[in-house]
PDB file of C-alpha atoms and ligand atoms in Angstrom:
ATOM      1  CA  MET D   1    -101.998 -44.577 -80.294  1.00  0.00           C
ATOM      2  CA  THR D   2    -105.047 -46.794 -79.798  1.00  0.00           C
ATOM      3  CA  LYS D   3    -108.071 -46.113 -81.997  1.00  0.00           C
ATOM      4  CA  PHE D   4    -111.393 -45.910 -80.169  1.00  0.00           C
ATOM      5  CA  ASN D   5    -114.813 -46.476 -81.651  1.00  0.00           C
ATOM      6  CA  LEU D   6    -116.720 -43.663 -80.039  1.00  0.00           C
ATOM      7  CA  ALA D   7    -120.498 -43.651 -80.056  1.00  0.00           C
ATOM      8  CA  PRO D   8    -121.844 -40.318 -81.373  1.00  0.00           C
ATOM      9  CA  GLY D   9    -122.204 -37.958 -78.407  1.00  0.00           C
ATOM     10  CA  ALA D  10    -120.075 -40.166 -76.086  1.00  0.00           C
ATOM     11  CA  ARG D  11    -118.937 -38.216 -73.052  1.00  0.00           C
ATOM     12  CA  CYS D  12    -115.687 -38.181 -71.106  1.00  0.00           C
ATOM     13  CA  VAL D  13    -116.100 -40.311 -67.951  1.00  0.00           C
ATOM     14  CA  LEU D  14    -114.021 -37.778 -66.003  1.00  0.00           C
ATOM     15  CA  CYS D  15    -115.242 -34.301 -66.977  1.00  0.00           C
ATOM     16  CA  GLY D  16    -118.448 -35.082 -68.871  1.00  0.00           C
ATOM     17  CA  VAL D  17    -117.717 -33.122 -72.081  1.00  0.00           C
ATOM     18  CA  VAL D  18    -118.665 -34.689 -75.411  1.00  0.00           C
ATOM     19  CA  LEU D  19    -115.491 -36.456 -76.591  1.00  0.00           C
ATOM     20  CA  SER D  20    -113.666 -35.110 -79.626  1.00  0.00           C
ATOM     21  CA  GLY D  21    -110.033 -35.078 -80.660  1.00  0.00           C
ATOM     22  CA  GLN D  22    -107.498 -37.054 -78.612  1.00  0.00           C
ATOM     23  CA  VAL D  23    -108.943 -39.538 -76.161  1.00  0.00           C
ATOM     24  CA  ALA D  24    -107.489 -42.149 -73.787  1.00  0.00           C
ATOM     25  CA  ALA D  25    -108.876 -45.148 -71.895  1.00  0.00           C
ATOM     26  CA  ASP D  26    -108.071 -47.099 -68.747  1.00  0.00           C
ATOM     27  CA  GLN D  27    -107.896 -50.913 -68.611  1.00  0.00           C
ATOM     28  CA  HIS D  28    -111.630 -51.059 -67.925  1.00  0.00           C
ATOM     29  CA  GLY D  29    -112.398 -49.404 -71.276  1.00  0.00           C
ATOM     30  CA  ARG D  30    -113.539 -46.138 -69.672  1.00  0.00           C
ATOM     31  CA  ILE D  31    -112.802 -43.400 -72.197  1.00  0.00           C
ATOM     32  CA  PHE D  32    -111.723 -39.869 -71.286  1.00  0.00           C
ATOM     33  CA  CYS D  33    -110.092 -36.755 -72.801  1.00  0.00           C
ATOM     34  CA  ALA D  34    -106.380 -37.433 -73.408  1.00  0.00           C
ATOM     35  CA  ARG D  35    -105.450 -34.221 -71.574  1.00  0.00           C
ATOM     36  CA  HIS D  36    -106.493 -35.778 -68.220  1.00  0.00           C
ATOM     37  CA  ARG D  37    -103.624 -38.274 -68.435  1.00  0.00           C
ATOM     38  CA  THR D  38    -101.275 -35.870 -66.662  1.00  0.00           C
ATOM     39  CA  GLU D  39    -103.880 -34.797 -64.057  1.00  0.00           C
ATOM     40  CA  GLY D  40    -105.259 -38.116 -62.883  1.00  0.00           C
ATOM     41  CA  ARG D  41    -104.188 -41.368 -61.291  1.00  0.00           C
ATOM     42  CA  HIS D  42    -105.335 -44.983 -60.992  1.00  0.00           C
ATOM     43  CA  CYS D  43    -107.462 -45.907 -57.980  1.00  0.00           C
ATOM     44  CA  ARG D  44    -105.534 -48.146 -55.581  1.00  0.00           C
ATOM     45  CA  TYR D  45    -108.585 -50.379 -55.155  1.00  0.00           C
ATOM     46  CA  CYS D  46    -110.122 -50.746 -58.638  1.00  0.00           C
ATOM     47  CA  ASP D  47    -107.457 -49.427 -61.090  1.00  0.00           C
ATOM     48  CA  SER D  48    -109.995 -47.001 -62.596  1.00  0.00           C
ATOM     49  CA  PHE D  49    -108.424 -43.767 -63.785  1.00  0.00           C
ATOM     50  CA  PHE D  50    -109.820 -40.765 -61.887  1.00  0.00           C
ATOM     51  CA  LEU D  51    -109.137 -37.113 -61.129  1.00  0.00           C
ATOM     52  CA  PRO D  52    -108.104 -36.821 -57.477  1.00  0.00           C
ATOM     53  CA  SER D  53    -109.699 -34.193 -55.277  1.00  0.00           C
ATOM     54  CA  PRO D  54    -107.435 -31.387 -54.008  1.00  0.00           C
ATOM     55  CA  HIS D  55    -106.505 -33.402 -50.884  1.00  0.00           C
ATOM     56  CA  GLY D  56    -105.023 -36.042 -53.211  1.00  0.00           C
ATOM     57  CA  SER D  57    -106.975 -39.193 -52.383  1.00  0.00           C
ATOM     58  CA  GLU D  58    -105.643 -42.525 -53.677  1.00  0.00           C
ATOM     59  CA  VAL D  59    -109.194 -43.848 -53.926  1.00  0.00           C
ATOM     60  CA  CYS D  60    -111.766 -43.026 -56.628  1.00  0.00           C
ATOM     61  CA  LYS D  61    -115.203 -41.650 -55.660  1.00  0.00           C
ATOM     62  CA  PRO D  62    -117.271 -44.836 -56.193  1.00  0.00           C
ATOM     63  CA  CYS D  63    -114.749 -46.838 -54.143  1.00  0.00           C
ATOM     64  CA  SER D  64    -114.487 -44.285 -51.338  1.00  0.00           C
ATOM     65  CA  ALA D  65    -118.300 -44.073 -51.109  1.00  0.00           C
ATOM     66  CA  SER D  66    -118.522 -47.754 -50.154  1.00  0.00           C
ATOM     67  CA  GLN D  67    -115.428 -48.283 -47.995  1.00  0.00           C
ATOM     68  CA  VAL D  68    -116.030 -50.602 -45.040  1.00  0.00           C
ATOM     69  CA  PHE D  69    -114.302 -49.682 -41.788  1.00  0.00           C
ATOM     70  CA  ASP D  70    -116.397 -51.624 -39.281  1.00  0.00           C
ATOM     71  CA  GLY D  71    -116.052 -55.276 -38.451  1.00  0.00           C
ATOM     72  CA  GLY D  72    -119.816 -55.737 -37.996  1.00  0.00           C
ATOM     73  CA  THR D  73    -120.507 -54.932 -41.650  1.00  0.00           C
ATOM     74  CA  ALA D  74    -117.682 -57.238 -42.741  1.00  0.00           C
ATOM     75  CA  GLU D  75    -119.207 -60.045 -40.614  1.00  0.00           C
ATOM     76  CA  ILE D  76    -122.603 -59.587 -42.313  1.00  0.00           C
ATOM     77  CA  VAL D  77    -121.014 -59.635 -45.784  1.00  0.00           C
ATOM     78  CA  CYS D  78    -119.033 -62.731 -44.789  1.00  0.00           C
ATOM     79  CA  SER D  79    -122.202 -64.559 -43.627  1.00  0.00           C
ATOM     80  CA  ALA D  80    -123.877 -63.857 -46.970  1.00  0.00           C
ATOM     81  CA  ILE D  81    -120.894 -65.299 -48.865  1.00  0.00           C
ATOM     82  CA  ALA D  82    -120.712 -68.294 -46.508  1.00  0.00           C
ATOM     83  CA  ALA D  83    -124.400 -68.967 -47.269  1.00  0.00           C
ATOM     84  CA  TRP D  84    -123.560 -68.891 -51.017  1.00  0.00           C
ATOM     85  CA  PHE D  85    -120.748 -71.408 -50.379  1.00  0.00           C
ATOM     86  CA  GLY D  86    -123.250 -73.598 -48.508  1.00  0.00           C
ATOM     87  CA  ARG D  87    -125.794 -73.466 -51.345  1.00  0.00           C
ATOM     88  CA  HIS D  88    -123.065 -74.592 -53.743  1.00  0.00           C
ATOM     89  CA  GLY D  89    -121.973 -77.539 -51.620  1.00  0.00           C
ATOM     90  CA  LEU D  90    -118.680 -75.952 -50.532  1.00  0.00           C
ATOM     91  CA  GLU D  91    -117.633 -76.996 -47.027  1.00  0.00           C
ATOM     92  CA  LEU D  92    -117.031 -74.324 -44.325  1.00  0.00           C
ATOM     93  CA  PRO D  93    -116.788 -74.351 -40.527  1.00  0.00           C
ATOM     94  CA  ARG D  94    -119.931 -73.202 -38.704  1.00  0.00           C
ATOM     95  CA  THR D  95    -118.384 -69.826 -37.913  1.00  0.00           C
ATOM     96  CA  VAL D  96    -115.499 -67.928 -39.485  1.00  0.00           C
ATOM     97  CA  PRO D  97    -114.628 -64.809 -37.464  1.00  0.00           C
ATOM     98  CA  VAL D  98    -113.624 -61.690 -39.427  1.00  0.00           C
ATOM     99  CA  ARG D  99    -111.297 -58.973 -38.173  1.00  0.00           C
ATOM    100  CA  LEU D 100    -110.282 -55.721 -39.883  1.00  0.00           C
ATOM    101  CA  ASP D 101    -106.723 -54.465 -39.635  1.00  0.00           C
ATOM    102  CA  ARG D 102    -105.236 -51.158 -40.801  1.00  0.00           C
ATOM    103  CA  VAL D 103    -101.786 -52.522 -41.666  1.00  0.00           C
ATOM    104  CA  MET D 104    -101.450 -55.682 -43.715  1.00  0.00           C
ATOM    105  CA  PRO D 105     -98.387 -57.884 -44.324  1.00  0.00           C
ATOM    106  CA  ALA D 106     -96.570 -57.940 -47.664  1.00  0.00           C
ATOM    107  CA  SER D 107     -97.923 -60.383 -50.254  1.00  0.00           C
ATOM    108  CA  PRO D 108     -95.859 -63.610 -50.357  1.00  0.00           C
ATOM    109  CA  PHE D 109     -96.368 -64.029 -54.120  1.00  0.00           C
ATOM    110  CA  LEU D 110     -96.625 -60.524 -55.596  1.00  0.00           C
ATOM    111  CA  ALA D 111     -93.488 -58.414 -55.195  1.00  0.00           C
ATOM    112  CA  GLY D 112     -94.128 -54.960 -53.784  1.00  0.00           C
ATOM    113  CA  ALA D 113     -97.834 -55.604 -53.074  1.00  0.00           C
ATOM    114  CA  ARG D 114     -99.554 -55.819 -49.701  1.00  0.00           C
ATOM    115  CA  MET D 115    -102.157 -58.443 -48.950  1.00  0.00           C
ATOM    116  CA  LEU D 116    -105.779 -57.278 -48.803  1.00  0.00           C
ATOM    117  CA  GLY D 117    -106.771 -60.236 -46.638  1.00  0.00           C
ATOM    118  CA  TYR D 118    -105.568 -63.551 -45.304  1.00  0.00           C
ATOM    119  CA  ALA D 119    -106.882 -66.562 -43.413  1.00  0.00           C
ATOM    120  CA  GLU D 120    -105.320 -67.001 -39.988  1.00  0.00           C
ATOM    121  CA  ARG D 121    -105.276 -70.382 -38.293  1.00  0.00           C
ATOM    122  CA  ARG D 122    -105.731 -70.047 -34.535  1.00  0.00           C
ATOM    123  CA  THR D 123    -104.570 -73.105 -32.640  1.00  0.00           C
ATOM    124  CA  GLY D 124    -106.857 -74.380 -29.913  1.00  0.00           C
ATOM    125  CA  LEU D 125    -105.750 -73.129 -26.495  1.00  0.00           C
ATOM    126  CA  LEU D 126    -107.177 -74.021 -23.059  1.00  0.00           C
ATOM    127  CA  GLY D 127    -109.458 -76.665 -24.479  1.00  0.00           C
ATOM    128  CA  LEU D 128    -110.874 -74.417 -27.246  1.00  0.00           C
ATOM    129  CA  ALA D 129    -111.112 -75.923 -30.721  1.00  0.00           C
ATOM    130  CA  ALA D 130    -108.744 -74.630 -33.404  1.00  0.00           C
ATOM    131  CA  GLN D 131    -110.405 -71.982 -35.573  1.00  0.00           C
ATOM    132  CA  THR D 132    -109.649 -70.135 -38.781  1.00  0.00           C
ATOM    133  CA  ALA D 133    -110.265 -66.390 -38.829  1.00  0.00           C
ATOM    134  CA  ILE D 134    -110.127 -63.995 -41.780  1.00  0.00           C
ATOM    135  CA  VAL D 135    -108.161 -60.777 -41.436  1.00  0.00           C
ATOM    136  CA  LEU D 136    -108.995 -58.010 -43.915  1.00  0.00           C
ATOM    137  CA  GLN D 137    -107.567 -54.634 -44.810  1.00  0.00           C
ATOM    138  CA  SER D 138    -109.755 -52.008 -43.156  1.00  0.00           C
ATOM    139  CA  GLY D 139    -111.415 -49.603 -45.622  1.00  0.00           C
ATOM    140  CA  LEU D 140    -111.896 -51.918 -48.601  1.00  0.00           C
ATOM    141  CA  PRO D 141    -114.724 -50.791 -50.914  1.00  0.00           C
ATOM    142  CA  LEU D 142    -117.734 -53.111 -50.557  1.00  0.00           C
ATOM    143  CA  MET D 143    -117.368 -55.012 -53.856  1.00  0.00           C
ATOM    144  CA  LEU D 144    -113.637 -55.542 -53.304  1.00  0.00           C
ATOM    145  CA  LEU D 145    -114.399 -56.642 -49.732  1.00  0.00           C
ATOM    146  CA  ARG D 146    -116.751 -59.259 -51.219  1.00  0.00           C
ATOM    147  CA  MET D 147    -114.053 -60.375 -53.636  1.00  0.00           C
ATOM    148  CA  VAL D 148    -111.380 -60.690 -50.929  1.00  0.00           C
ATOM    149  CA  LEU D 149    -113.746 -62.439 -48.495  1.00  0.00           C
ATOM    150  CA  ALA D 150    -114.901 -64.938 -51.123  1.00  0.00           C
ATOM    151  CA  HIS D 151    -111.244 -65.646 -51.980  1.00  0.00           C
ATOM    152  CA  GLU D 152    -110.284 -66.148 -48.305  1.00  0.00           C
ATOM    153  CA  LEU D 153    -113.356 -68.300 -47.610  1.00  0.00           C
ATOM    154  CA  GLY D 154    -112.113 -70.347 -50.563  1.00  0.00           C
ATOM    155  CA  HIS D 155    -108.892 -71.031 -48.628  1.00  0.00           C
ATOM    156  CA  VAL D 156    -110.896 -71.949 -45.525  1.00  0.00           C
ATOM    157  CA  SER D 157    -113.104 -74.289 -47.573  1.00  0.00           C
ATOM    158  CA  LEU D 158    -110.163 -76.004 -49.312  1.00  0.00           C
ATOM    159  CA  GLY D 159    -108.628 -76.388 -45.826  1.00  0.00           C
ATOM    160  CA  CYS D 160    -111.807 -78.184 -44.627  1.00  0.00           C
ATOM    161  CA  GLU D 161    -111.368 -80.598 -47.539  1.00  0.00           C
ATOM    162  CA  GLN D 162    -107.798 -81.348 -46.377  1.00  0.00           C
ATOM    163  CA  LEU D 163    -106.515 -80.703 -49.885  1.00  0.00           C
ATOM    164  CA  ARG D 164    -102.788 -80.202 -50.278  1.00  0.00           C
ATOM    165  CA  LEU D 165    -102.411 -78.097 -53.399  1.00  0.00           C
ATOM    166  CA  PRO D 166     -99.554 -76.359 -55.198  1.00  0.00           C
ATOM    167  CA  GLN D 167     -99.792 -72.597 -54.656  1.00  0.00           C
ATOM    168  CA  TRP D 168    -101.013 -71.823 -58.178  1.00  0.00           C
ATOM    169  CA  ALA D 169    -103.891 -74.317 -57.825  1.00  0.00           C
ATOM    170  CA  GLU D 170    -104.842 -73.052 -54.354  1.00  0.00           C
ATOM    171  CA  GLU D 171    -104.766 -69.343 -55.283  1.00  0.00           C
ATOM    172  CA  GLY D 172    -106.278 -69.921 -58.724  1.00  0.00           C
ATOM    173  CA  SER D 173    -109.170 -71.891 -57.191  1.00  0.00           C
ATOM    174  CA  CYS D 174    -109.850 -69.150 -54.627  1.00  0.00           C
ATOM    175  CA  ASP D 175    -109.747 -66.490 -57.344  1.00  0.00           C
ATOM    176  CA  TRP D 176    -112.109 -68.590 -59.473  1.00  0.00           C
ATOM    177  CA  LEU D 177    -114.583 -68.844 -56.568  1.00  0.00           C
ATOM    178  CA  ALA D 178    -114.371 -65.073 -55.973  1.00  0.00           C
ATOM    179  CA  HIS D 179    -114.843 -64.405 -59.707  1.00  0.00           C
ATOM    180  CA  ARG D 180    -117.841 -66.730 -59.726  1.00  0.00           C
ATOM    181  CA  TYR D 181    -119.358 -65.160 -56.609  1.00  0.00           C
ATOM    182  CA  LEU D 182    -119.058 -61.613 -58.007  1.00  0.00           C
ATOM    183  CA  GLY D 183    -120.945 -62.894 -61.058  1.00  0.00           C
ATOM    184  CA  GLU D 184    -124.035 -62.804 -58.788  1.00  0.00           C
ATOM    185  CA  PHE D 185    -123.893 -58.990 -58.929  1.00  0.00           C
ATOM    186  CA  GLY D 186    -124.722 -57.300 -62.221  1.00  0.00           C
ATOM    187  CA  THR D 187    -123.048 -54.008 -61.278  1.00  0.00           C
ATOM    188  CA  PRO D 188    -120.173 -52.097 -62.941  1.00  0.00           C
ATOM    189  CA  GLU D 189    -118.108 -52.536 -59.739  1.00  0.00           C
ATOM    190  CA  ALA D 190    -118.533 -56.314 -59.894  1.00  0.00           C
ATOM    191  CA  ALA D 191    -117.550 -56.306 -63.587  1.00  0.00           C
ATOM    192  CA  ILE D 192    -114.410 -54.268 -62.814  1.00  0.00           C
ATOM    193  CA  HIS D 193    -113.227 -56.654 -60.098  1.00  0.00           C
ATOM    194  CA  ARG D 194    -114.040 -59.740 -62.181  1.00  0.00           C
ATOM    195  CA  ARG D 195    -111.977 -58.282 -65.016  1.00  0.00           C
ATOM    196  CA  ARG D 196    -109.110 -57.582 -62.597  1.00  0.00           C
ATOM    197  CA  ILE D 197    -109.089 -61.265 -61.573  1.00  0.00           C
ATOM    198  CA  ALA D 198    -109.370 -62.562 -65.126  1.00  0.00           C
ATOM    199  CA  THR D 199    -106.548 -60.376 -66.493  1.00  0.00           C
ATOM    200  CA  ARG D 200    -103.879 -61.050 -63.855  1.00  0.00           C
ATOM    201  CA  ASP D 201    -100.759 -62.200 -65.640  1.00  0.00           C
ATOM    202  CA  ASP D 202     -98.599 -63.612 -62.819  1.00  0.00           C
ATOM    203  CA  PRO D 203     -97.670 -67.347 -62.590  1.00  0.00           C
ATOM    204  CA  ILE D 204     -99.654 -67.997 -59.365  1.00  0.00           C
ATOM    205  CA  TYR D 205    -102.994 -66.116 -59.374  1.00  0.00           C
ATOM    206  CA  GLY D 206    -103.288 -65.411 -63.103  1.00  0.00           C
ATOM    207  CA  ALA D 207    -102.091 -68.788 -64.373  1.00  0.00           C
ATOM    208  CA  GLY D 208    -103.994 -70.646 -61.625  1.00  0.00           C
ATOM    209  CA  PHE D 209    -107.250 -68.822 -62.367  1.00  0.00           C
ATOM    210  CA  ARG D 210    -106.988 -69.494 -66.107  1.00  0.00           C
ATOM    211  CA  TRP D 211    -106.312 -73.191 -65.508  1.00  0.00           C
ATOM    212  CA  VAL D 212    -109.387 -73.567 -63.274  1.00  0.00           C
ATOM    213  CA  ALA D 213    -111.581 -71.366 -65.497  1.00  0.00           C
ATOM    214  CA  ALA D 214    -110.671 -73.390 -68.600  1.00  0.00           C
ATOM    215  CA  ARG D 215    -112.049 -76.508 -66.869  1.00  0.00           C
ATOM    216  CA  LEU D 216    -114.952 -75.168 -64.807  1.00  0.00           C
ATOM    217  CA  ASP D 217    -116.513 -72.197 -66.608  1.00  0.00           C
ATOM    218  CA  GLY D 218    -120.080 -73.200 -67.375  1.00  0.00           C
ATOM    219  CA  ARG D 219    -120.016 -75.773 -64.583  1.00  0.00           C
ATOM    220  CA  ALA D 220    -121.010 -75.566 -60.908  1.00  0.00           C
ATOM    221  CA  PRO D 221    -118.809 -74.424 -57.980  1.00  0.00           C
ATOM    222  CA  ARG D 222    -119.392 -77.846 -56.380  1.00  0.00           C
ATOM    223  CA  ASP D 223    -117.327 -79.347 -59.244  1.00  0.00           C
ATOM    224  CA  LEU D 224    -114.176 -77.561 -58.007  1.00  0.00           C
ATOM    225  CA  VAL D 225    -113.111 -79.960 -55.244  1.00  0.00           C
ATOM    226  CA  PRO D 226    -113.682 -83.126 -57.330  1.00  0.00           C
ATOM    227  CA  LEU D 227    -111.618 -81.527 -60.133  1.00  0.00           C
ATOM    228  CA  LEU D 228    -108.750 -80.765 -57.740  1.00  0.00           C
ATOM    229  CA  ARG D 229    -108.906 -84.249 -56.192  1.00  0.00           C
ATOM    230  CA  SER D 230    -108.948 -86.089 -59.496  1.00  0.00           C
ATOM    231  CA  THR D 231    -106.186 -84.159 -61.290  1.00  0.00           C
ATOM    232  CA  ARG D 232    -102.426 -84.550 -60.940  1.00  0.00           C
ATOM    233  CA  LEU D 233    -101.288 -81.007 -60.223  1.00  0.00           C
ATOM    234  CA  PRO D 234     -97.651 -80.192 -61.084  1.00  0.00           C
ATOM    235  CA  PRO D 235     -95.669 -77.709 -58.924  1.00  0.00           C
ATOM    236  CA  THR D 236     -96.005 -74.952 -61.546  1.00  0.00           C
ATOM    237  CA  ALA D 237     -99.185 -74.110 -63.426  1.00  0.00           C
ATOM    238  CA  PRO D 238     -99.481 -75.864 -66.790  1.00  0.00           C
ATOM    239  CA  ARG D 239    -100.945 -73.942 -69.715  1.00  0.00           C
ATOM    240  CA  PRO D 240    -104.758 -74.124 -69.623  1.00  0.00           C
TER     241      PRO D 240
HETATM  242 ZN1  LIG J   1    -112.630 -34.970 -69.998  1.00  0.00          ZN
HETATM  243 ZN1  LIG J   2    -111.773 -47.221 -57.297  1.00  0.00          ZN
HETATM  244 ZN1  LIG J   3    -105.124 -66.491 -51.462  1.00  0.00          ZN
END
């Protein structure tokens, strides 16, 4: 059983009583009465432990309060992130259309998981130029929407640079950009999603992120592409 250093008067994040006796915590360090362990569940979007309402939602209150179901809002969020990319010298096409979808394909790299977003290359038909669009899961909470959009814009940007990267380097770079972008927000939601990126332990996203972070933390996003161009990248992620 983990020992917790409780501040005097610390309260349970779930029911609000002053904590005493057995306590438990989720991976975000939120501490609650141990008895809730059998009553609650982890939010499908942020992994926070919460007590579901009687209708049995899979989404915690803070996440459900900010879910985005309309494409217009997603477009506005996407423009703000694209402007951040521009300020940091990261190449993007002039427009990147965004579409929300209710059903997403299975993740190619994470068994049993569904993708939250992906970049879709549309070939030029009838004289129209080829274009890359971003497809997102409908109903993502705002901060997660930002994270997924920043990650997918990362793919679009690396595509503009014509970089051919092993999967770990591509996904790790996009996760590093998303992690960096969320660092612009000093909110608990941003901290939760940054921690989720930084603690992934799979060989593609987790290992790729740690490799990039070990080289670029404390440096500027514009240093990413030169790093990728100037480094020999093996097919599997080396240790950072
Ligand atoms: Zn409690
Ligand atoms: Zn949540
Ligand atoms: Zn990706």
